[in-house]
mmCIF file of N, CA and C in Angstrom:
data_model
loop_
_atom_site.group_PDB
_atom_site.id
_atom_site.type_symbol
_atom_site.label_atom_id
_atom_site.label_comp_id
_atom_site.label_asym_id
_atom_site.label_seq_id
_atom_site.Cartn_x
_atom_site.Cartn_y
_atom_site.Cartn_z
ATOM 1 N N UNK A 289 1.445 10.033 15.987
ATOM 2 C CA UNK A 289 2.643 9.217 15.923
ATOM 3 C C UNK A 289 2.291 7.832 15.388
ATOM 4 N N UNK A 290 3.068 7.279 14.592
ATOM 5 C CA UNK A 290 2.999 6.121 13.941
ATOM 6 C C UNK A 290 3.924 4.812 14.402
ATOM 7 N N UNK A 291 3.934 3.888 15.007
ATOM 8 C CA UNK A 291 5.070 2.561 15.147
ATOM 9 C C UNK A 291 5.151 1.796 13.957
ATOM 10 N N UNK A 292 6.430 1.451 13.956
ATOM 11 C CA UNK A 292 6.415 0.574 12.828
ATOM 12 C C UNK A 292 7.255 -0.590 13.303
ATOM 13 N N UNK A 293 7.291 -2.200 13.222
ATOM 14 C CA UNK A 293 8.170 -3.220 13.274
ATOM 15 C C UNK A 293 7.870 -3.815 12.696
ATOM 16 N N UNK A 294 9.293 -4.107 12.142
ATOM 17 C CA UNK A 294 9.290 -5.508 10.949
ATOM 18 C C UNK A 294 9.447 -6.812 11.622
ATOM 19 N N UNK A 295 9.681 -7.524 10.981
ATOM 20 C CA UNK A 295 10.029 -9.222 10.851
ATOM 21 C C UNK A 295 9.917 -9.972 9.924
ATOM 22 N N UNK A 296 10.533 -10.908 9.922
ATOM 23 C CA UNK A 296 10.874 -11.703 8.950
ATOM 24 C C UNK A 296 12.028 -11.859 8.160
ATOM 25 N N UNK A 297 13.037 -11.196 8.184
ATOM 26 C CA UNK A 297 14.636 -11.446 8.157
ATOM 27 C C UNK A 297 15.052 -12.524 8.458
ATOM 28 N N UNK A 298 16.369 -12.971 7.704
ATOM 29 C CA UNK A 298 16.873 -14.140 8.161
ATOM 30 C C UNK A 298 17.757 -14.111 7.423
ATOM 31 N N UNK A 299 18.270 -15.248 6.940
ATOM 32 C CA UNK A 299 19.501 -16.091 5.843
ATOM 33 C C UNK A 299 18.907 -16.600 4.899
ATOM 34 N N UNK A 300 19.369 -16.903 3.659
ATOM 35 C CA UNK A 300 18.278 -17.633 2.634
ATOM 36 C C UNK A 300 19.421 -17.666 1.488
ATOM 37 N N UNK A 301 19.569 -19.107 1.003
ATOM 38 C CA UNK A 301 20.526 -19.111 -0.122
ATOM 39 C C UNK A 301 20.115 -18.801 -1.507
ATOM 40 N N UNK A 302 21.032 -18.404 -2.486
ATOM 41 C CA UNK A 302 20.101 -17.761 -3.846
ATOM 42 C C UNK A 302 19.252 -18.114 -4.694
ATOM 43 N N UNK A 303 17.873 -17.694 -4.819
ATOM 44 C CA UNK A 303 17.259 -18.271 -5.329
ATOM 45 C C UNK A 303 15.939 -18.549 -4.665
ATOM 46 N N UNK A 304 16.109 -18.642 -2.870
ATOM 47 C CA UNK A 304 15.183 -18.990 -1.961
ATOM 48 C C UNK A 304 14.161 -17.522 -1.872
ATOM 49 N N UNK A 305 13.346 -17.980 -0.757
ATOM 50 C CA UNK A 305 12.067 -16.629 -0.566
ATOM 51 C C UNK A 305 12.170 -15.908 0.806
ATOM 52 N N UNK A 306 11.753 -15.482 1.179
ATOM 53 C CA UNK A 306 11.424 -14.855 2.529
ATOM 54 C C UNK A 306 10.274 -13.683 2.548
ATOM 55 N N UNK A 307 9.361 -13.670 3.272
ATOM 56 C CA UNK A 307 8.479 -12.772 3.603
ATOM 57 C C UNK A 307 8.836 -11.897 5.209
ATOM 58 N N UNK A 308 9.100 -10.115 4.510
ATOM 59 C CA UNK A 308 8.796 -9.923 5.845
ATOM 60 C C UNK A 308 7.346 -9.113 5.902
ATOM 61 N N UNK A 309 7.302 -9.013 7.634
ATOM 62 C CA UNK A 309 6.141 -8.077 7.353
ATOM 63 C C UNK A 309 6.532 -6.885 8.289
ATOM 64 N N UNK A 310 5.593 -5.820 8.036
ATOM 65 C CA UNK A 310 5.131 -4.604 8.779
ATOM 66 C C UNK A 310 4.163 -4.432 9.897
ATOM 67 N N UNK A 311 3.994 -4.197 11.093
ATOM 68 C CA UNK A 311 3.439 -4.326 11.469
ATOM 69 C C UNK A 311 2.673 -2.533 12.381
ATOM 70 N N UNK A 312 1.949 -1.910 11.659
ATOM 71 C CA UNK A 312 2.060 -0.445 11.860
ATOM 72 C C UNK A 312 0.785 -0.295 13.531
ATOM 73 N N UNK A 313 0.781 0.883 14.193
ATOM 74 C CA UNK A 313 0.434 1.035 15.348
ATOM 75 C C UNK A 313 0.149 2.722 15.442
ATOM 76 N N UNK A 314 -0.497 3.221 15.977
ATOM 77 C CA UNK A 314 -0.944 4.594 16.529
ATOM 78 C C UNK A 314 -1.727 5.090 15.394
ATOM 79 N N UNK A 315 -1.460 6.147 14.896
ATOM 80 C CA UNK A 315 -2.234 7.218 13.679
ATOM 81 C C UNK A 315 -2.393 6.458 12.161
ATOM 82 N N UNK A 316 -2.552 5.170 12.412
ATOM 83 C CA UNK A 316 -2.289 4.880 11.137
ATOM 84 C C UNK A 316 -3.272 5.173 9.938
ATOM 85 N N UNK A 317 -4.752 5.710 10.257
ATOM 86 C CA UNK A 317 -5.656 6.237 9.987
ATOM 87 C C UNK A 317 -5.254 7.391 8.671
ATOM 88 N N UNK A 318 -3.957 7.890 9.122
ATOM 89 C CA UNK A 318 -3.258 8.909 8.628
ATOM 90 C C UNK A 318 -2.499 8.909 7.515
ATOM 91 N N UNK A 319 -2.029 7.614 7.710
ATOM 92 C CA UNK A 319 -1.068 6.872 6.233
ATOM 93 C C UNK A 319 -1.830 7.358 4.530
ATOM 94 N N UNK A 320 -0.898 6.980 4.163
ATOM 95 C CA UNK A 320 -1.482 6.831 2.556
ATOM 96 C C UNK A 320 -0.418 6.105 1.739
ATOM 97 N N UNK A 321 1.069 6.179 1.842
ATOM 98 C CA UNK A 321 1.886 5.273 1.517
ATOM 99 C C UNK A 321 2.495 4.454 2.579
ATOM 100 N N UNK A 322 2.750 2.838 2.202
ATOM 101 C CA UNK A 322 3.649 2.245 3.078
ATOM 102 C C UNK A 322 5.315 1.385 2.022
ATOM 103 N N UNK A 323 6.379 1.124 2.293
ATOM 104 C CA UNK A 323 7.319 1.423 1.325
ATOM 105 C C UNK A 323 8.227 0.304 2.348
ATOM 106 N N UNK A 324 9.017 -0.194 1.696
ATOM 107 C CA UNK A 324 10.158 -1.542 2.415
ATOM 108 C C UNK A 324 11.222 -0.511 1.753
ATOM 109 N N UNK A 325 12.052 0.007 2.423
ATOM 110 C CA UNK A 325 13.858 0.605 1.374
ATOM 111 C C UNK A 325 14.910 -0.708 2.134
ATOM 112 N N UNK A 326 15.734 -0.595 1.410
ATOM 113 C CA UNK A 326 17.174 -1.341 1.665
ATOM 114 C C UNK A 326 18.185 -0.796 1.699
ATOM 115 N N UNK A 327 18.940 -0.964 2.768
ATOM 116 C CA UNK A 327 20.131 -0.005 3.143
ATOM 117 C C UNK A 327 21.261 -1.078 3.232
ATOM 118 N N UNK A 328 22.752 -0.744 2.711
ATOM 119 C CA UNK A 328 23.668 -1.573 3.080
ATOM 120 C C UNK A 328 24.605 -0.507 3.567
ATOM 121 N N UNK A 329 25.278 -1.024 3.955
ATOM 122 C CA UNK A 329 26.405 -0.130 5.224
ATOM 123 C C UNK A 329 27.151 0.970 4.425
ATOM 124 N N UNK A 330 27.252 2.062 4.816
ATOM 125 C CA UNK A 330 27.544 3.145 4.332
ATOM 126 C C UNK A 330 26.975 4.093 3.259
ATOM 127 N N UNK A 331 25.929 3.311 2.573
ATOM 128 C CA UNK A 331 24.969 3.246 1.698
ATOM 129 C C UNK A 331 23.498 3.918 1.745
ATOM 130 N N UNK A 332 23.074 4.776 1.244
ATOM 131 C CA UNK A 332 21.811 5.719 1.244
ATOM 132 C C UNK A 332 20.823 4.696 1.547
ATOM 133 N N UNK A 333 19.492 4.660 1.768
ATOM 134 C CA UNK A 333 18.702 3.522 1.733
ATOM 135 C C UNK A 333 17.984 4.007 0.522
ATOM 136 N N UNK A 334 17.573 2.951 -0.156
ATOM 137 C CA UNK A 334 16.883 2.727 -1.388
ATOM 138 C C UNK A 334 15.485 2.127 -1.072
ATOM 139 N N UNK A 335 14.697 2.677 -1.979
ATOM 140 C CA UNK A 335 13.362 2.403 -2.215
ATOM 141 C C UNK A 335 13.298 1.027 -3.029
ATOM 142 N N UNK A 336 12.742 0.137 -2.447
ATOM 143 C CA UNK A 336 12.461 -1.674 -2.977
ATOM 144 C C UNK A 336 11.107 -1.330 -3.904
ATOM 145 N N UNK A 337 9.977 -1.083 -2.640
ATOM 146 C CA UNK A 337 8.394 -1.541 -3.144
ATOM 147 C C UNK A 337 7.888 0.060 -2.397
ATOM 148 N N UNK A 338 6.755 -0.094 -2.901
ATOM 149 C CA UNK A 338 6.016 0.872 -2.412
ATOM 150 C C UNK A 338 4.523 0.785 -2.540
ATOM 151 N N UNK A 339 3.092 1.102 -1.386
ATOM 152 C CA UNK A 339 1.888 0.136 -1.947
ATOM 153 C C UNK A 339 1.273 1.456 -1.202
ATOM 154 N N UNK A 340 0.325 2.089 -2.231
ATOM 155 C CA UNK A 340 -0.472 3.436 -1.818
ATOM 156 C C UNK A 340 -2.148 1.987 -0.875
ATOM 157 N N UNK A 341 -1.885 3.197 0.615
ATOM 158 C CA UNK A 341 -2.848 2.168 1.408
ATOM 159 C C UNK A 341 -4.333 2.689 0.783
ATOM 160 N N UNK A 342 -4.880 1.085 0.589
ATOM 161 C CA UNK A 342 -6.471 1.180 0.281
ATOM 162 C C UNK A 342 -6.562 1.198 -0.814
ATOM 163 N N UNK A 343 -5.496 1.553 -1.872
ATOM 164 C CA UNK A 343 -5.690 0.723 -3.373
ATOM 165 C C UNK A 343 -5.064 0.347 -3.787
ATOM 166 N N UNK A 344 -4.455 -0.250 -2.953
ATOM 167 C CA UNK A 344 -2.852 -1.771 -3.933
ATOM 168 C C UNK A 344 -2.668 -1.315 -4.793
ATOM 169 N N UNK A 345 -1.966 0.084 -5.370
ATOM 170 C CA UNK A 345 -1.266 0.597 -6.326
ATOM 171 C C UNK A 345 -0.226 0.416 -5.835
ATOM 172 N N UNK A 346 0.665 0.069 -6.802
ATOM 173 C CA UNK A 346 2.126 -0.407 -6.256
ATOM 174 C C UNK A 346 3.095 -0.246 -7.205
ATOM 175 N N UNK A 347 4.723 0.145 -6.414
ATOM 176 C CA UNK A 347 5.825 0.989 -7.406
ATOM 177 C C UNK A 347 6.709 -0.115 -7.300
ATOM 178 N N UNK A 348 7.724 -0.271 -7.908
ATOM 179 C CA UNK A 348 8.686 -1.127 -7.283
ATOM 180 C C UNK A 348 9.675 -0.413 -7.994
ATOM 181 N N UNK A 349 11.083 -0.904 -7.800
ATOM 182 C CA UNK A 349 12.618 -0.467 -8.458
ATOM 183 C C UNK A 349 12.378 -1.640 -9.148
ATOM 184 N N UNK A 350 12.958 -1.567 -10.573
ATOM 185 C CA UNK A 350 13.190 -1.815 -11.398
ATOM 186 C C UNK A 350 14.198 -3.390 -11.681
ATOM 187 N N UNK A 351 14.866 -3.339 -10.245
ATOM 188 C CA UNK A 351 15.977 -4.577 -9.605
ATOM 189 C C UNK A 351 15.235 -5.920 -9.100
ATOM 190 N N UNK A 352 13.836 -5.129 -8.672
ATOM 191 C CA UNK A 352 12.951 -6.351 -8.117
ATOM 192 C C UNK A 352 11.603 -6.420 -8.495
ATOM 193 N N UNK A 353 11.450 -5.971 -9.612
ATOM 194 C CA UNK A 353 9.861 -6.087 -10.574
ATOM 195 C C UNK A 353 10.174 -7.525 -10.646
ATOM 196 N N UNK A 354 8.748 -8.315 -10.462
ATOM 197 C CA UNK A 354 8.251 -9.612 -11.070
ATOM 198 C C UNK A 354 9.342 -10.214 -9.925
ATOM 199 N N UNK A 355 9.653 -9.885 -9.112
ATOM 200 C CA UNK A 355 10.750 -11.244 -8.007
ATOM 201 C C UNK A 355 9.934 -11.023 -6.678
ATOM 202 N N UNK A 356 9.438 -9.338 -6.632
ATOM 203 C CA UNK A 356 9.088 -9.221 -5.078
ATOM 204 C C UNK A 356 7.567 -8.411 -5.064
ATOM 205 N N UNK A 357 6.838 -8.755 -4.233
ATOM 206 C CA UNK A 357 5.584 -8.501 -4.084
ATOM 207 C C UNK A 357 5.164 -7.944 -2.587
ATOM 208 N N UNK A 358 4.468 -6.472 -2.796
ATOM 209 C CA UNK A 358 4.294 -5.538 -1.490
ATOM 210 C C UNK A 358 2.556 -5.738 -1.571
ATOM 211 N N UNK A 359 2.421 -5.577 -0.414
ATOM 212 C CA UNK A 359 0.631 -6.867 -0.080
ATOM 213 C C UNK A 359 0.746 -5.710 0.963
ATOM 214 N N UNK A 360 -0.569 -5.665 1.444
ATOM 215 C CA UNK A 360 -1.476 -5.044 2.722
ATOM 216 C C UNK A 360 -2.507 -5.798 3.383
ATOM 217 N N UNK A 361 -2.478 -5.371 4.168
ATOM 218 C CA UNK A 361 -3.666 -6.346 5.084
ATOM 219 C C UNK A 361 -4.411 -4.979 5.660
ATOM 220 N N UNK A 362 -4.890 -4.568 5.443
ATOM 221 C CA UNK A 362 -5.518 -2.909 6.511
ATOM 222 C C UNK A 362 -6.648 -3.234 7.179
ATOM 223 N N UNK A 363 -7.076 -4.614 7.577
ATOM 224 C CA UNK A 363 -7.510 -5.103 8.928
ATOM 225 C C UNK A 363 -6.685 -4.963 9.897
ATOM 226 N N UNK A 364 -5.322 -5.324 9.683
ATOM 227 C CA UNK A 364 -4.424 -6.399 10.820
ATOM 228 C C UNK A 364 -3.372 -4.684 10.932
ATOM 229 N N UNK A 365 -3.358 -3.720 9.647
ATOM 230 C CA UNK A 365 -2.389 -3.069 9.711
ATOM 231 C C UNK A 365 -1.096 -3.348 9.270
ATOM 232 N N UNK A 366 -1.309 -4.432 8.484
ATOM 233 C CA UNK A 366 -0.012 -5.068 8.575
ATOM 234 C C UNK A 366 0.272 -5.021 6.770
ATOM 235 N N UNK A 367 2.160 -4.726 6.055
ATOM 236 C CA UNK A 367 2.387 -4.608 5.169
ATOM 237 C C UNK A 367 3.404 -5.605 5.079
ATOM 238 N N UNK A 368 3.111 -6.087 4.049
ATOM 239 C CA UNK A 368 4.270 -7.241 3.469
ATOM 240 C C UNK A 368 5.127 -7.346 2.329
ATOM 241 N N UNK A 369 6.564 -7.709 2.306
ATOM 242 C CA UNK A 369 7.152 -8.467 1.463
ATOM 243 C C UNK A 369 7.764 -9.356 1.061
ATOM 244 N N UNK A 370 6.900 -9.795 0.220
ATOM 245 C CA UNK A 370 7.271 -11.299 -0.462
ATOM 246 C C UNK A 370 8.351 -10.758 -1.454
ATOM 247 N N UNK A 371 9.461 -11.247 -1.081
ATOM 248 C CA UNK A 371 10.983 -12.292 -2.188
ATOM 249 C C UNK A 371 10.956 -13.029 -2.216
ATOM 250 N N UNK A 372 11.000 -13.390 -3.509
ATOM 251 C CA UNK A 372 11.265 -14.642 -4.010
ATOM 252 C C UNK A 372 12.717 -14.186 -5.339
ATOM 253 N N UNK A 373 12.980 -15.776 -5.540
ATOM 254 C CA UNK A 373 14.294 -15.716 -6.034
ATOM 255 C C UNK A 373 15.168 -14.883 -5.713
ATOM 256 N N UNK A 374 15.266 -14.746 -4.617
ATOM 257 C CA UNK A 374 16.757 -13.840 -3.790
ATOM 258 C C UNK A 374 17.795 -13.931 -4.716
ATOM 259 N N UNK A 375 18.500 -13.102 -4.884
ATOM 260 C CA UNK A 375 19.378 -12.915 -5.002
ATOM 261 C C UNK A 375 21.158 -12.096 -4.249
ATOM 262 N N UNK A 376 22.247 -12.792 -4.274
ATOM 263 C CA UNK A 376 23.168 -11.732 -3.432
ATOM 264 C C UNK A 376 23.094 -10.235 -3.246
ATOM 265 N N UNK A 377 22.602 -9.839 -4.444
ATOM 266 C CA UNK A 377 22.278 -8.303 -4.222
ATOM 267 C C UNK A 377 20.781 -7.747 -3.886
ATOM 268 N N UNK A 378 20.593 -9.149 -3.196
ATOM 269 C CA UNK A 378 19.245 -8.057 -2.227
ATOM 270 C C UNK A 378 19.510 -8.000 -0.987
ATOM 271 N N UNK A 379 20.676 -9.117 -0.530
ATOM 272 C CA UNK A 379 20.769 -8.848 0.857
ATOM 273 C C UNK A 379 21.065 -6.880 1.580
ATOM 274 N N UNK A 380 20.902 -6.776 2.638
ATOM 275 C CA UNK A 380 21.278 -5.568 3.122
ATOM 276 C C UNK A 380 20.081 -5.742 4.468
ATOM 277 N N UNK A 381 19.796 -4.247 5.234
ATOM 278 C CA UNK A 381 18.879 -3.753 6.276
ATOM 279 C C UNK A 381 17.232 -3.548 5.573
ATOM 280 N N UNK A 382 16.699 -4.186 5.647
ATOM 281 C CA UNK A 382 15.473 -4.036 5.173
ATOM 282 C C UNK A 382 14.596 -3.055 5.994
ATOM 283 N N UNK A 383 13.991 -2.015 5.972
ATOM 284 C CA UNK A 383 13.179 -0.896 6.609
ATOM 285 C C UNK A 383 11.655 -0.473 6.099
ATOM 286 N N UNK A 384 10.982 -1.012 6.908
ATOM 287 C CA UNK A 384 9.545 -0.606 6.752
ATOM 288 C C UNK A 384 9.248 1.096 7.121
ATOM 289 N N UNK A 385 8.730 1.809 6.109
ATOM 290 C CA UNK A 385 8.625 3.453 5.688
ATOM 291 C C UNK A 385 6.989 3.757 5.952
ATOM 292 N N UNK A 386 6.455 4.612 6.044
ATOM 293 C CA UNK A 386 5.558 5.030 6.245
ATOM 294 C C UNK A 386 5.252 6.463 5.900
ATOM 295 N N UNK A 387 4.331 7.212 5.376
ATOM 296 C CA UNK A 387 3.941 8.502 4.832
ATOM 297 C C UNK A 387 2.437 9.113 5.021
ATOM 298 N N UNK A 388 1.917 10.077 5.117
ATOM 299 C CA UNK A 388 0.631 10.711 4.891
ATOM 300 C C UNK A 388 0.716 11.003 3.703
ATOM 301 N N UNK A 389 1.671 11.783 2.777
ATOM 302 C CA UNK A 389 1.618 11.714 1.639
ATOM 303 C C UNK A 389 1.184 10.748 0.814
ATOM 304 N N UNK A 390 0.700 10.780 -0.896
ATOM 305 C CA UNK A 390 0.600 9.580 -1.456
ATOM 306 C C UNK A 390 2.126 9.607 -1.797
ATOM 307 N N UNK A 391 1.846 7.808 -2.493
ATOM 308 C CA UNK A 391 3.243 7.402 -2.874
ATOM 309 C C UNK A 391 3.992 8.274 -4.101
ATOM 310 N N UNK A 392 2.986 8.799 -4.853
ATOM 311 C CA UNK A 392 3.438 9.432 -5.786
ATOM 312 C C UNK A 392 4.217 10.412 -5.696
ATOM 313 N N UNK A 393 3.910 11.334 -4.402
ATOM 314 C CA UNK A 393 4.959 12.283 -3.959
ATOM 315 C C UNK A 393 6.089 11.526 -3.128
ATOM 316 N N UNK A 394 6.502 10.919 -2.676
ATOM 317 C CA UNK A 394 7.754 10.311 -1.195
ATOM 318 C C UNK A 394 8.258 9.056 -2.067
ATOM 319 N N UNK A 395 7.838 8.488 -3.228
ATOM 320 C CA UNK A 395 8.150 7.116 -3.565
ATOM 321 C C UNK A 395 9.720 7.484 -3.587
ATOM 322 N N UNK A 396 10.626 5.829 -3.277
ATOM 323 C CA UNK A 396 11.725 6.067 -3.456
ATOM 324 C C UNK A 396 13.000 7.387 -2.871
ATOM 325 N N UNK A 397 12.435 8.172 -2.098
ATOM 326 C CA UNK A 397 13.727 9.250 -1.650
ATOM 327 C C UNK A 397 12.975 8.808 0.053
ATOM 328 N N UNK A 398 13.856 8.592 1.024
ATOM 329 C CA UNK A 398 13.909 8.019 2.321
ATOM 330 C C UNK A 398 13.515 9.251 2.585
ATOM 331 N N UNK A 399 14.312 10.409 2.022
ATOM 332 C CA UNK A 399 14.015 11.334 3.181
ATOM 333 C C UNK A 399 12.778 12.054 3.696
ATOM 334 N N UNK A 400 12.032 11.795 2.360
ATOM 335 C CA UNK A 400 10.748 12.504 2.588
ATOM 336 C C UNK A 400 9.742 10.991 3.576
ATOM 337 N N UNK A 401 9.879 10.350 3.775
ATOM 338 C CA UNK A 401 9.299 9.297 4.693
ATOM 339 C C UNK A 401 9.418 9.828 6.351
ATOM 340 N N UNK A 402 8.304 9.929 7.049
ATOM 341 C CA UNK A 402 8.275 10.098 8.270
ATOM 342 C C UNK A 402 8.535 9.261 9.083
ATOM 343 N N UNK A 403 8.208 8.275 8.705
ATOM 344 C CA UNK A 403 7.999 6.949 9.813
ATOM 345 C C UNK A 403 9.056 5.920 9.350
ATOM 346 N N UNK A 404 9.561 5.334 10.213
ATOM 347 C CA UNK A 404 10.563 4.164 10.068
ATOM 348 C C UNK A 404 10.273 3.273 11.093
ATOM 349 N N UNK A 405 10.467 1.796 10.577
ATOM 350 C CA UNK A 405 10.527 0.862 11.456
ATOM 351 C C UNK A 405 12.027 0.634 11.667
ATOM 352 N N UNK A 406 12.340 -0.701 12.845
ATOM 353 C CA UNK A 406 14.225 -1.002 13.072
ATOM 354 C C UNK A 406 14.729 -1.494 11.896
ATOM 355 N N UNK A 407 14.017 -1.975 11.406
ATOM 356 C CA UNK A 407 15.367 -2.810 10.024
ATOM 357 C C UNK A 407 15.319 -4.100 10.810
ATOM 358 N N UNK A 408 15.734 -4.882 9.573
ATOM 359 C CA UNK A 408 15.614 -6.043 9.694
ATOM 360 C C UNK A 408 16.300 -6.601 8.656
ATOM 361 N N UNK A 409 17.382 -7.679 8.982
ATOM 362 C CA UNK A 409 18.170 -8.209 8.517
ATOM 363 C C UNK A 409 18.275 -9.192 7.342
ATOM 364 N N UNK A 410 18.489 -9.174 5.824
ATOM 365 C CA UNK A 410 17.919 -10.325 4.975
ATOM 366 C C UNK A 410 19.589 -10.806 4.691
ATOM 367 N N UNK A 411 20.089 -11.589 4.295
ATOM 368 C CA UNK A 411 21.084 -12.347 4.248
ATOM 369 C C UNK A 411 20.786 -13.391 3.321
ATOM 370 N N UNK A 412 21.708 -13.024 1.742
ATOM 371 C CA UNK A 412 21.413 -13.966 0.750
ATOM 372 C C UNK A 412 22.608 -14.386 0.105
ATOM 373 N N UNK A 413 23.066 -15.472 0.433
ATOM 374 C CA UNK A 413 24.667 -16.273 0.136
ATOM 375 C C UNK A 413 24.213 -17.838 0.267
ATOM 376 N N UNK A 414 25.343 -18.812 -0.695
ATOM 377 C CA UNK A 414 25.584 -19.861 -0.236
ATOM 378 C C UNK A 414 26.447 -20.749 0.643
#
């Protein structure tokens, strides 16, 4: 079994940054992808970033190339994302993902992701 919790959500007007992070727990030995999706209400969750663990290979959507940056720490266990230049359409539920698979197989479709963290709230308006 794997835990996952985020943080780092908040409010941030357009243009501003926010980092959240991941913070993973139990089998993590087991991982091979870790992945941030974004969900807005009624809305499928979408794949943001994606970072195969132990070689910072990294996917992103196409909406947030060159704005947002997915980092690892695999001392601490811990996965991050950096936004910068927010924009209104990044706000939504932010969700830290987790896989044994590599990213190459699970990137981007939620469903094949085992592990979920709560979500965490980003909020981008003036």
């Amino acid at each position: 079994q794997v835990q996952l919790v985020e943080s780092g959500g908040g409010s941030v007007q357009p243009g501003g940054s926010l980092r959240l992070s991941c913070a993973a727990s139990g089998d993590v030995n087991s991982l091979q992808c870790m992945a941030w999706f974004r969900q807005l209400t009624g809305e499928e969750r979408r794949g943001v970033a994606h970072i195969t663990i132990g070689r910072d290979k990294t996917i992103y959507h196409s909406s947030v190339q060159g704005r947002f940056t997915i980092s690892q720490d695999n001392d601490k266990n811990l996965t991050y994302l950096q936004m910068d230049n927010l924009k209104p359409e990044d706000a939504g539920v932010y969700y830290c993902a987790a896989d044994r698979r590599p990213c190459a197989l699970v990137a981007g479709n939620y469903r094949r992701f085992s592990n979920w963290g709560q979500g965490t709230q980003v909020t981008v308006s003036s």
